[in-house]
Structures are given as structure tokens and as C-alpha cells.
Tab-separated table of C-alpha atoms (C1' of nucleotides) in Angstrom:
chain	number	residue	atom	x	y	z
A	12	UNK	CA	-4.640	30.036	-8.581
A	13	UNK	CA	-1.305	28.814	-7.264
A	14	UNK	CA	-1.925	29.179	-3.565
A	15	UNK	CA	-0.197	28.041	-0.380
A	16	UNK	CA	0.078	24.251	-0.753
A	17	UNK	CA	-0.737	23.498	2.901
A	18	UNK	CA	-4.463	22.948	2.352
A	19	UNK	CA	-3.533	20.710	-0.532
A	20	UNK	CA	-1.354	18.641	1.753
A	21	UNK	CA	-4.167	18.367	4.218
A	22	UNK	CA	-6.554	17.262	1.525
A	23	UNK	CA	-4.124	14.620	0.261
A	24	UNK	CA	-3.832	13.461	3.844
A	25	UNK	CA	-7.569	12.964	4.062
A	26	UNK	CA	-7.475	11.167	0.744
A	27	UNK	CA	-4.729	8.861	1.984
A	28	UNK	CA	-6.681	7.967	5.103
A	29	UNK	CA	-9.901	7.415	3.174
A	30	UNK	CA	-8.050	5.272	0.689
A	31	UNK	CA	-6.427	3.200	3.417
A	32	UNK	CA	-9.684	2.579	5.253
A	33	UNK	CA	-11.851	1.898	2.208
A	34	UNK	CA	-9.124	-0.257	0.697
A	35	UNK	CA	-8.930	-2.434	3.796
A	36	UNK	CA	-12.702	-2.759	3.769
A	37	UNK	CA	-12.741	-3.693	0.108
A	38	UNK	CA	-9.863	-6.124	0.398
A	39	UNK	CA	-11.648	-7.952	3.196
A	40	UNK	CA	-14.430	-8.692	0.712
A	41	UNK	CA	-12.199	-9.979	-2.047
A	42	UNK	CA	-11.718	-13.722	-2.390
A	43	UNK	CA	-8.832	-15.184	-0.404
A	44	UNK	CA	-5.442	-14.460	-1.895
A	45	UNK	CA	-6.528	-11.351	-3.780
A	46	UNK	CA	-5.491	-7.800	-3.025
A	47	UNK	CA	-6.600	-4.354	-3.993
A	48	UNK	CA	-3.640	-4.280	-6.367
A	49	UNK	CA	-5.131	-7.186	-8.321
A	50	UNK	CA	-8.518	-5.539	-8.525
A	51	UNK	CA	-6.932	-2.245	-9.457
A	52	UNK	CA	-5.292	-3.723	-12.519
A	53	UNK	CA	-8.495	-5.423	-13.661
A	54	UNK	CA	-10.411	-2.207	-13.078
A	55	UNK	CA	-7.895	-0.284	-15.131
A	56	UNK	CA	-7.943	-2.801	-17.988
A	57	UNK	CA	-11.716	-2.529	-18.178
A	58	UNK	CA	-11.568	1.221	-17.935
A	59	UNK	CA	-9.128	1.737	-20.791
A	60	UNK	CA	-10.653	-1.151	-22.716
A	61	UNK	CA	-7.267	-1.958	-24.234
A	62	UNK	CA	-4.366	-4.363	-23.828
A	63	UNK	CA	-1.503	-2.268	-22.441
A	64	UNK	CA	2.007	-3.522	-21.766
A	65	UNK	CA	3.288	-4.258	-18.268
A	66	UNK	CA	5.499	-1.210	-18.587
A	67	UNK	CA	2.555	1.059	-19.300
A	68	UNK	CA	0.616	-0.395	-16.412
A	69	UNK	CA	3.527	0.071	-14.029
A	70	UNK	CA	3.739	3.694	-15.106
A	71	UNK	CA	0.028	4.282	-14.755
A	72	UNK	CA	0.078	2.938	-11.216
A	73	UNK	CA	3.468	4.465	-10.417
A	74	UNK	CA	4.838	1.185	-9.116
A	75	UNK	CA	8.131	-0.481	-10.044
A	76	UNK	CA	8.142	-2.770	-13.058
A	77	UNK	CA	8.981	-5.758	-10.899
A	78	UNK	CA	5.987	-5.079	-8.683
A	79	UNK	CA	3.736	-5.034	-11.702
A	80	UNK	CA	5.355	-8.195	-13.059
A	81	UNK	CA	4.540	-9.957	-9.832
A	82	UNK	CA	0.968	-8.657	-9.681
A	83	UNK	CA	0.293	-9.649	-13.262
A	84	UNK	CA	1.715	-13.120	-12.777
A	85	UNK	CA	-0.771	-13.655	-9.956
A	86	UNK	CA	-3.657	-12.510	-12.131
A	87	UNK	CA	-2.484	-14.708	-15.005
A	88	UNK	CA	-2.136	-17.707	-12.710
A	89	UNK	CA	-5.820	-17.360	-11.855
A	90	UNK	CA	-6.780	-16.855	-15.489
A	91	UNK	CA	-8.059	-13.328	-14.927
A	92	UNK	CA	-5.696	-11.899	-17.555
A	93	UNK	CA	-3.774	-13.372	-20.434
A	94	UNK	CA	-0.595	-12.286	-22.145
A	95	UNK	CA	-0.385	-11.717	-25.877
A	96	UNK	CA	2.688	-10.927	-27.968
A	97	UNK	CA	3.254	-7.224	-28.521
A	98	UNK	CA	3.317	-6.808	-32.310
A	99	UNK	CA	5.176	-3.535	-31.983
A	100	UNK	CA	7.963	-4.553	-29.642
A	101	UNK	CA	9.671	-7.925	-29.440
A	102	UNK	CA	10.783	-7.311	-25.856
A	103	UNK	CA	7.253	-6.744	-24.667
A	104	UNK	CA	3.803	-8.253	-24.351
A	105	UNK	CA	0.248	-7.052	-24.060
A	106	UNK	CA	-2.023	-7.672	-21.059
A	107	UNK	CA	-5.622	-8.492	-21.810
A	108	UNK	CA	-8.401	-9.129	-19.310
A	109	UNK	CA	-10.190	-12.450	-19.743
A	110	UNK	CA	-13.871	-13.234	-19.417
A	111	UNK	CA	-13.080	-14.691	-16.009
A	112	UNK	CA	-11.401	-11.418	-15.147
A	113	UNK	CA	-14.497	-9.462	-16.101
A	114	UNK	CA	-16.651	-11.700	-13.963
A	115	UNK	CA	-14.216	-11.386	-11.072
A	116	UNK	CA	-14.412	-7.626	-11.348
A	117	UNK	CA	-18.194	-7.630	-11.338
A	118	UNK	CA	-18.354	-10.037	-8.418
A	119	UNK	CA	-15.907	-7.942	-6.400
A	120	UNK	CA	-18.032	-4.850	-6.817
A	121	UNK	CA	-21.153	-6.766	-5.893
A	122	UNK	CA	-19.425	-8.099	-2.779
A	123	UNK	CA	-18.672	-4.613	-1.504
A	124	UNK	CA	-22.211	-3.450	-2.239
A	125	UNK	CA	-23.666	-3.914	1.245
A	126	UNK	CA	-20.745	-2.094	2.864
A	127	UNK	CA	-21.141	0.786	0.458
A	128	UNK	CA	-24.843	0.919	1.163
A	129	UNK	CA	-24.095	1.062	4.871
A	130	UNK	CA	-21.559	3.791	4.249
A	131	UNK	CA	-23.957	5.750	2.059
A	132	UNK	CA	-26.511	5.606	4.849
A	133	UNK	CA	-24.087	7.503	7.076
A	134	UNK	CA	-23.223	10.375	4.789
A	135	UNK	CA	-24.653	12.952	2.483
A	136	UNK	CA	-23.930	11.208	-0.786
A	137	UNK	CA	-25.241	14.077	-2.885
A	138	UNK	CA	-22.808	16.414	-1.158
A	139	UNK	CA	-20.019	13.929	-1.710
A	140	UNK	CA	-20.919	13.366	-5.361
A	141	UNK	CA	-20.297	17.056	-5.843
A	142	UNK	CA	-16.650	16.467	-5.095
A	143	UNK	CA	-16.180	14.048	-7.982
A	144	UNK	CA	-15.345	16.647	-10.678
A	145	UNK	CA	-12.725	18.282	-8.445
A	146	UNK	CA	-11.204	14.928	-7.573
A	147	UNK	CA	-11.070	13.995	-11.228
A	148	UNK	CA	-9.259	17.232	-11.935
A	149	UNK	CA	-6.795	16.436	-9.170
A	150	UNK	CA	-6.209	12.960	-10.515
A	151	UNK	CA	-5.641	14.291	-14.011
A	152	UNK	CA	-3.117	16.790	-12.658
A	153	UNK	CA	-1.278	14.070	-10.763
A	154	UNK	CA	-1.355	11.912	-13.880
A	155	UNK	CA	0.284	14.744	-15.787
A	156	UNK	CA	2.957	15.147	-13.118
A	157	UNK	CA	3.944	11.535	-12.787
A	158	UNK	CA	7.202	10.017	-13.922
A	159	UNK	CA	6.885	9.012	-17.551
B	8	UNK	CA	-30.010	9.938	1.533
B	9	UNK	CA	-29.087	6.293	1.092
B	10	UNK	CA	-28.727	6.117	-2.658
B	11	UNK	CA	-27.340	3.646	-5.172
B	12	UNK	CA	-23.754	2.997	-4.030
B	13	UNK	CA	-22.300	2.987	-7.539
B	14	UNK	CA	-21.284	6.659	-7.540
B	15	UNK	CA	-19.708	6.033	-4.144
B	16	UNK	CA	-17.661	3.219	-5.579
B	17	UNK	CA	-16.534	5.449	-8.389
B	18	UNK	CA	-15.538	8.158	-5.962
B	19	UNK	CA	-13.576	5.724	-3.818
B	20	UNK	CA	-11.881	4.597	-6.996
B	21	UNK	CA	-10.773	8.137	-7.744
B	22	UNK	CA	-9.593	8.470	-4.157
B	23	UNK	CA	-7.574	5.269	-4.422
B	24	UNK	CA	-5.866	6.441	-7.595
B	25	UNK	CA	-5.150	9.888	-6.174
B	26	UNK	CA	-3.772	8.305	-3.053
B	27	UNK	CA	-1.537	5.945	-4.994
B	28	UNK	CA	-0.130	8.678	-7.199
B	29	UNK	CA	0.343	11.302	-4.502
B	30	UNK	CA	1.757	8.674	-2.151
B	31	UNK	CA	4.385	7.619	-4.682
B	32	UNK	CA	5.261	11.267	-5.252
B	33	UNK	CA	5.561	11.903	-1.532
B	34	UNK	CA	7.535	8.750	-0.850
B	35	UNK	CA	10.069	9.720	-3.502
B	36	UNK	CA	10.800	12.830	-1.433
B	37	UNK	CA	11.238	11.050	1.873
B	38	UNK	CA	14.765	10.173	3.029
B	39	UNK	CA	16.051	6.798	1.871
B	40	UNK	CA	14.563	3.877	3.735
B	41	UNK	CA	11.409	5.703	4.769
B	42	UNK	CA	7.917	4.967	3.519
B	43	UNK	CA	4.565	6.653	3.590
B	44	UNK	CA	3.631	4.259	6.374
B	45	UNK	CA	6.320	5.748	8.581
B	46	UNK	CA	5.249	9.294	7.878
B	47	UNK	CA	1.622	8.324	8.392
B	48	UNK	CA	2.294	7.151	11.926
B	49	UNK	CA	4.247	10.290	12.821
B	50	UNK	CA	1.521	12.435	11.304
B	51	UNK	CA	-1.092	10.628	13.330
B	52	UNK	CA	0.868	10.923	16.572
B	53	UNK	CA	1.181	14.667	16.054
B	54	UNK	CA	-2.454	14.926	15.093
B	55	UNK	CA	-3.847	13.165	18.170
B	56	UNK	CA	-1.117	14.684	20.357
B	57	UNK	CA	-1.107	11.594	22.551
B	58	UNK	CA	0.855	8.397	23.142
B	59	UNK	CA	-1.402	5.611	21.899
B	60	UNK	CA	-0.620	1.897	22.067
B	61	UNK	CA	0.492	-0.099	19.056
B	62	UNK	CA	-2.860	-1.819	19.146
B	63	UNK	CA	-4.743	1.443	18.860
B	64	UNK	CA	-2.530	2.598	16.033
B	65	UNK	CA	-3.027	-0.654	14.130
B	66	UNK	CA	-6.783	-0.213	14.494
B	67	UNK	CA	-6.707	3.401	13.415
B	68	UNK	CA	-4.811	2.490	10.279
B	69	UNK	CA	-6.701	-0.779	9.779
B	70	UNK	CA	-3.495	-2.740	9.394
B	71	UNK	CA	-2.563	-5.991	11.153
B	72	UNK	CA	-0.848	-5.710	14.549
B	73	UNK	CA	2.305	-7.297	13.187
B	74	UNK	CA	2.475	-4.732	10.413
B	75	UNK	CA	2.288	-1.938	12.934
B	76	UNK	CA	4.867	-3.640	15.149
B	77	UNK	CA	7.258	-3.705	12.229
B	78	UNK	CA	6.582	-0.106	11.221
B	79	UNK	CA	7.040	1.132	14.758
B	80	UNK	CA	10.271	-0.762	15.212
B	81	UNK	CA	11.667	1.021	12.160
B	82	UNK	CA	10.642	4.396	13.554
B	83	UNK	CA	12.112	3.558	16.957
B	84	UNK	CA	15.360	2.385	15.394
B	85	UNK	CA	15.745	5.839	13.869
B	86	UNK	CA	14.794	7.557	17.101
B	87	UNK	CA	11.665	9.115	15.658
B	88	UNK	CA	9.462	7.525	18.321
B	89	UNK	CA	10.104	6.050	21.707
B	90	UNK	CA	8.256	3.439	23.707
B	91	UNK	CA	7.040	4.038	27.226
B	92	UNK	CA	5.433	1.568	29.610
B	93	UNK	CA	1.663	1.589	29.514
B	94	UNK	CA	0.618	2.323	33.126
B	95	UNK	CA	-2.808	0.833	32.447
B	96	UNK	CA	-1.862	-2.446	30.888
B	97	UNK	CA	1.183	-4.558	31.642
B	98	UNK	CA	0.995	-6.261	28.254
B	99	UNK	CA	1.205	-3.008	26.405
B	100	UNK	CA	3.286	0.110	25.800
B	101	UNK	CA	2.723	3.643	24.650
B	102	UNK	CA	4.177	5.170	21.518
B	103	UNK	CA	5.409	8.718	21.779
B	104	UNK	CA	6.877	10.843	19.003
B	105	UNK	CA	10.327	12.265	19.768
B	106	UNK	CA	11.726	15.678	18.984
B	107	UNK	CA	13.603	14.068	16.104
B	108	UNK	CA	10.300	12.674	14.917
B	109	UNK	CA	8.727	16.117	14.942
B	110	UNK	CA	11.592	17.515	12.954
B	111	UNK	CA	11.402	14.613	10.507
B	112	UNK	CA	7.723	15.330	10.018
B	113	UNK	CA	8.334	18.989	9.342
B	114	UNK	CA	11.200	18.272	6.976
B	115	UNK	CA	9.115	15.756	5.050
B	116	UNK	CA	6.367	18.286	4.485
B	117	UNK	CA	8.876	20.893	3.427
B	118	UNK	CA	10.418	18.443	0.987
B	119	UNK	CA	7.119	17.890	-0.799
B	120	UNK	CA	6.442	21.635	-0.931
B	121	UNK	CA	7.701	22.288	-4.455
B	122	UNK	CA	5.755	19.351	-5.850
B	123	UNK	CA	2.581	20.533	-4.163
B	124	UNK	CA	3.153	24.017	-5.517
B	125	UNK	CA	3.542	22.584	-8.995
B	126	UNK	CA	0.384	20.555	-8.492
B	127	UNK	CA	-1.512	23.572	-7.176
B	128	UNK	CA	-0.510	25.477	-10.277
B	129	UNK	CA	-2.351	22.911	-12.386
B	130	UNK	CA	-5.669	22.872	-10.601
B	131	UNK	CA	-8.376	25.033	-9.127
B	132	UNK	CA	-7.332	24.765	-5.506
B	133	UNK	CA	-10.262	26.795	-4.270
B	134	UNK	CA	-12.625	24.387	-5.987
B	135	UNK	CA	-10.731	21.488	-4.482
B	136	UNK	CA	-10.679	22.995	-1.007
B	137	UNK	CA	-14.445	22.951	-1.171
B	138	UNK	CA	-14.302	19.176	-1.143
B	139	UNK	CA	-12.543	18.989	2.214
B	140	UNK	CA	-15.644	19.037	4.446
B	141	UNK	CA	-17.262	16.259	2.408
B	142	UNK	CA	-14.102	14.196	2.491
B	143	UNK	CA	-13.848	14.667	6.239
B	144	UNK	CA	-17.392	13.442	6.585
B	145	UNK	CA	-16.533	10.403	4.494
B	146	UNK	CA	-13.488	9.676	6.576
B	147	UNK	CA	-15.455	9.966	9.792
B	148	UNK	CA	-18.055	7.556	8.432
B	149	UNK	CA	-15.375	5.062	7.444
B	150	UNK	CA	-13.801	5.489	10.870
B	151	UNK	CA	-17.131	4.616	12.423
B	152	UNK	CA	-17.477	1.531	10.247
B	153	UNK	CA	-14.067	0.114	10.810
B	154	UNK	CA	-13.257	-3.013	12.761
B	155	UNK	CA	-12.895	-2.026	16.374
C	15	DC	C1'	25.189	-0.374	-41.722
C	16	DC	C1'	27.030	-0.603	-37.203
C	17	DA	C1'	28.147	0.706	-32.570
C	18	DT	C1'	26.367	2.781	-28.627
C	19	DT	C1'	22.775	3.818	-25.668
C	20	DA	C1'	18.231	2.993	-24.025
C	21	DT	C1'	14.479	0.096	-22.756
C	22	DA	C1'	11.052	-4.076	-21.581
C	23	DA	C1'	10.581	-7.899	-18.746
C	24	DT	C1'	12.333	-10.940	-15.342
C	25	DA	C1'	15.686	-13.451	-11.944
C	26	DC	C1'	17.137	-12.713	-7.564
C	27	DG	C1'	17.652	-11.084	-2.951
C	28	DA	C1'	16.221	-7.633	0.751
C	29	DT	C1'	12.594	-5.623	3.218
C	30	DA	C1'	7.565	-4.586	4.113
C	31	DT	C1'	3.229	-6.606	4.930
C	32	DC	C1'	0.579	-10.227	6.542
C	33	DG	C1'	-1.267	-14.355	9.185
C	34	DC	C1'	-0.530	-17.991	12.594
C	35	DA	C1'	1.006	-19.234	16.943
C	36	DC	C1'	2.659	-18.132	21.361
C	37	DC	C1'	3.274	-16.048	25.966
C	38	DA	C1'	2.198	-12.689	29.395
C	39	DT	C1'	-1.400	-10.092	31.110
C	40	DC	C1'	-6.154	-8.677	31.565
C	41	DT	C1'	-11.240	-9.362	31.904
C	42	DA	C1'	-15.417	-11.545	33.081
C	43	DG	C1'	-18.183	-14.650	35.398
C	44	DA	C1'	-19.109	-18.475	38.587
D	26	DT	C1'	-10.960	-16.336	44.580
D	27	DC	C1'	-10.188	-18.859	40.618
D	28	DT	C1'	-10.666	-20.327	35.973
D	29	DA	C1'	-11.684	-19.745	31.210
D	30	DG	C1'	-11.589	-16.755	27.592
D	31	DA	C1'	-9.867	-12.552	25.538
D	32	DT	C1'	-6.273	-9.464	24.377
D	33	DG	C1'	-1.449	-6.909	23.428
D	34	DG	C1'	2.800	-7.525	21.424
D	35	DT	C1'	6.138	-10.370	19.063
D	36	DG	C1'	8.576	-14.599	16.842
D	37	DC	C1'	8.395	-16.806	12.666
D	38	DG	C1'	7.524	-17.937	7.998
D	39	DA	C1'	5.002	-16.843	3.512
D	40	DT	C1'	4.029	-13.555	0.118
D	41	DA	C1'	3.994	-8.708	-1.782
D	42	DT	C1'	6.798	-4.919	-2.899
D	43	DC	C1'	11.005	-3.089	-4.208
D	44	DG	C1'	15.762	-2.331	-6.204
D	45	DT	C1'	19.797	-4.248	-8.692
D	46	DA	C1'	21.432	-6.747	-12.393
D	47	DT	C1'	20.781	-9.218	-16.639
D	48	DT	C1'	19.391	-10.409	-21.368
D	49	DA	C1'	17.069	-9.525	-25.520
D	50	DT	C1'	15.388	-6.039	-28.296
D	51	DA	C1'	14.761	-1.286	-29.861
D	52	DA	C1'	16.269	3.434	-30.838
D	53	DT	C1'	19.629	6.695	-32.164
D	54	DG	C1'	23.362	8.767	-34.499
D	55	DG	C1'	27.650	8.711	-37.187
DNA sequence: CCATTATAATACGATATCGCACCATCTAGA
DNA sequence: TCTAGATGGTGCGATATCGTATTATAATGG
């Protein structure tokens, strides 16, 4: 199964381009002052349905702690997340999404709806949906490989 | 063919995560001071085998002109690209990859080789390779939708 | 228990990304 | 031909991202 990695590089290249283009599109639809990084954190918090620490989040996203600190402070400033004491570690805190954060997340997805519809009209979505399991496998593998 | 966009959003989500994780991995292997954005430009220049203008590059990547100006100046400073006058537009210039840039590109890919091999060992690469045509279609559609 | 080492979060400064404004050049239309 | 509007690239400043250093706290081992 371990084959020449070149096709893998090419695939990751495609992924990077797709991510860049779709991210720019999405970000243009977010309210002023918000970035994909903000949405990404909210999305993750909803997905895991938990209140992870900044450290855990930084790891999950593979960004430096200071980057995550800054991103979270922006979200907190807008009331989209709140910080709670971490009962297991006095140095730490837990990040919880607020009701406003949930609404923000829903609104952001709604705002990109028309663009996605336009995109779906241009492609074979059924064909593309077939790629989802493989992409999930790839993500899981990358998750397993990341710095702890 | 135009279906509910929700699965599309989910797929783009997976793509964004994969891109973030693989990008961090790749960037860790680049020489100090270099970012994925630098490599991306070199990769693109090799791919199109042409000397596009900064404006065209900024469009292709869907980043602001000033961002591209800054990225290109970094590449030029290291001799990985050079600027040539644009014979068709006195306001503009053409960006050409240098021999050093080609070598840099090759070295960067070689440097990520072991990681890709390790990744390939964890996944069904044949299954994943099957996703490439669909991803290319998606990229082409996004390319068609982008701001001109 | 205590000393050493490790770790979580943040202050701070450097650089990357971004938007606004500007100037030189180009394009389009009267 | 000329003028108004548009465009390419960059200066400049604001913010996002990043790395170093710091402090408080936790973990580990003798």
C-alpha cells in the first residue's frame, strides 16, 4: 500500500489550491473583521461538542499557541466564546462556544449557501461526494501524524 | 445535479482541515524563513511554465495584490524569481522563476518525501488517487467562480 | 517532601497578510 | 485627440501569525 508518494503530493497540492480558493470565497461572506480561522474554531467547538483548552485547540489546528491565543481573544471579544476555569489544571482554561457563537456559525453557513449552490451547479456533486470517505481517511492519518 | 449544498460544505471543511495539517507539515520541512506561500508561487510558475504578472498571480491565488507583492519580494530577495519588464504594459512586470528557484522547488519536494511516505503507509493511496479527477473538477469550478 | 524539569497561557516584538491611498500607465468613449 | 475612468504595483499602517521569553502551575523522580 505504501506507494511512490508523488501522486500524494499532487493530491495535497490540489487540496491546498481548493482550500485557498474556497476559503477566500467563504471569508468574503463572513461579517467584517472575521476570518476563516475564527469560523474554524467555532466549527471545531461545535463538532467536538466540548470545552477544550487553548493548548488542545492549537494542537488540533497545528498552529502556535500564541496564534490560538490571539484568535480566541477575538472570538471572546465578540462574545462568540467564553472562557471557563479548567478544573484539572490551574494554568489553563476551557473554551466554550456561546449561544451567540452558535448563531454566528449557522449564519455563516447560510451566507455561503448561494455560492455553494452555484458551485454545485458546475460539478458532479455525486461524484465528489464519493471522495468524502477517502478524504476523511486522509485527514485521520494526518491527525495521527501531527505533533502532539 | 445541483443538490443540497450541505455535503459540499462538509467536503470543503475536510479539505480545509487537510490543507491546514499538510501545510503545517510541509512548512516545517521548508528552509527557515520560507512559507507555503513561497513554495506555492514557485510551484505555480513551474506548472504554467510562463512568466505571469504579479496581478495575474494574485488573482490565481485569490490573495490581495499587496500580499502577492510582499511574497514575490521575498522570493526575489532570495534569487528564486526575477522580474522582467512586461513588454505589453508599462505599469507591470513579469515574474520568472530562476534556476535557483527550480532547485529550491525540487529540494522542497524531496524534503517532504519521508513524511509523505509515512503518510502513504497509513492510508489506501489507490483509493485516494481515485479522488483526484473529482478534486480537479472541483478546483476548475472554483477557478471559474473566482473574482477575475 | 523537595528540587528539577516540563508545560499552559500570555507579553512582546518581528514578519506576513491585508486594505487604503497613491502614482504611472492603460483603456474607452466622445 | 483628449479626457475620464480603470488598472498594476507599491508605500504605509493595522491586524494576524509567529517565535522568544516569562510566570505560574504541574509532573516527575530521588
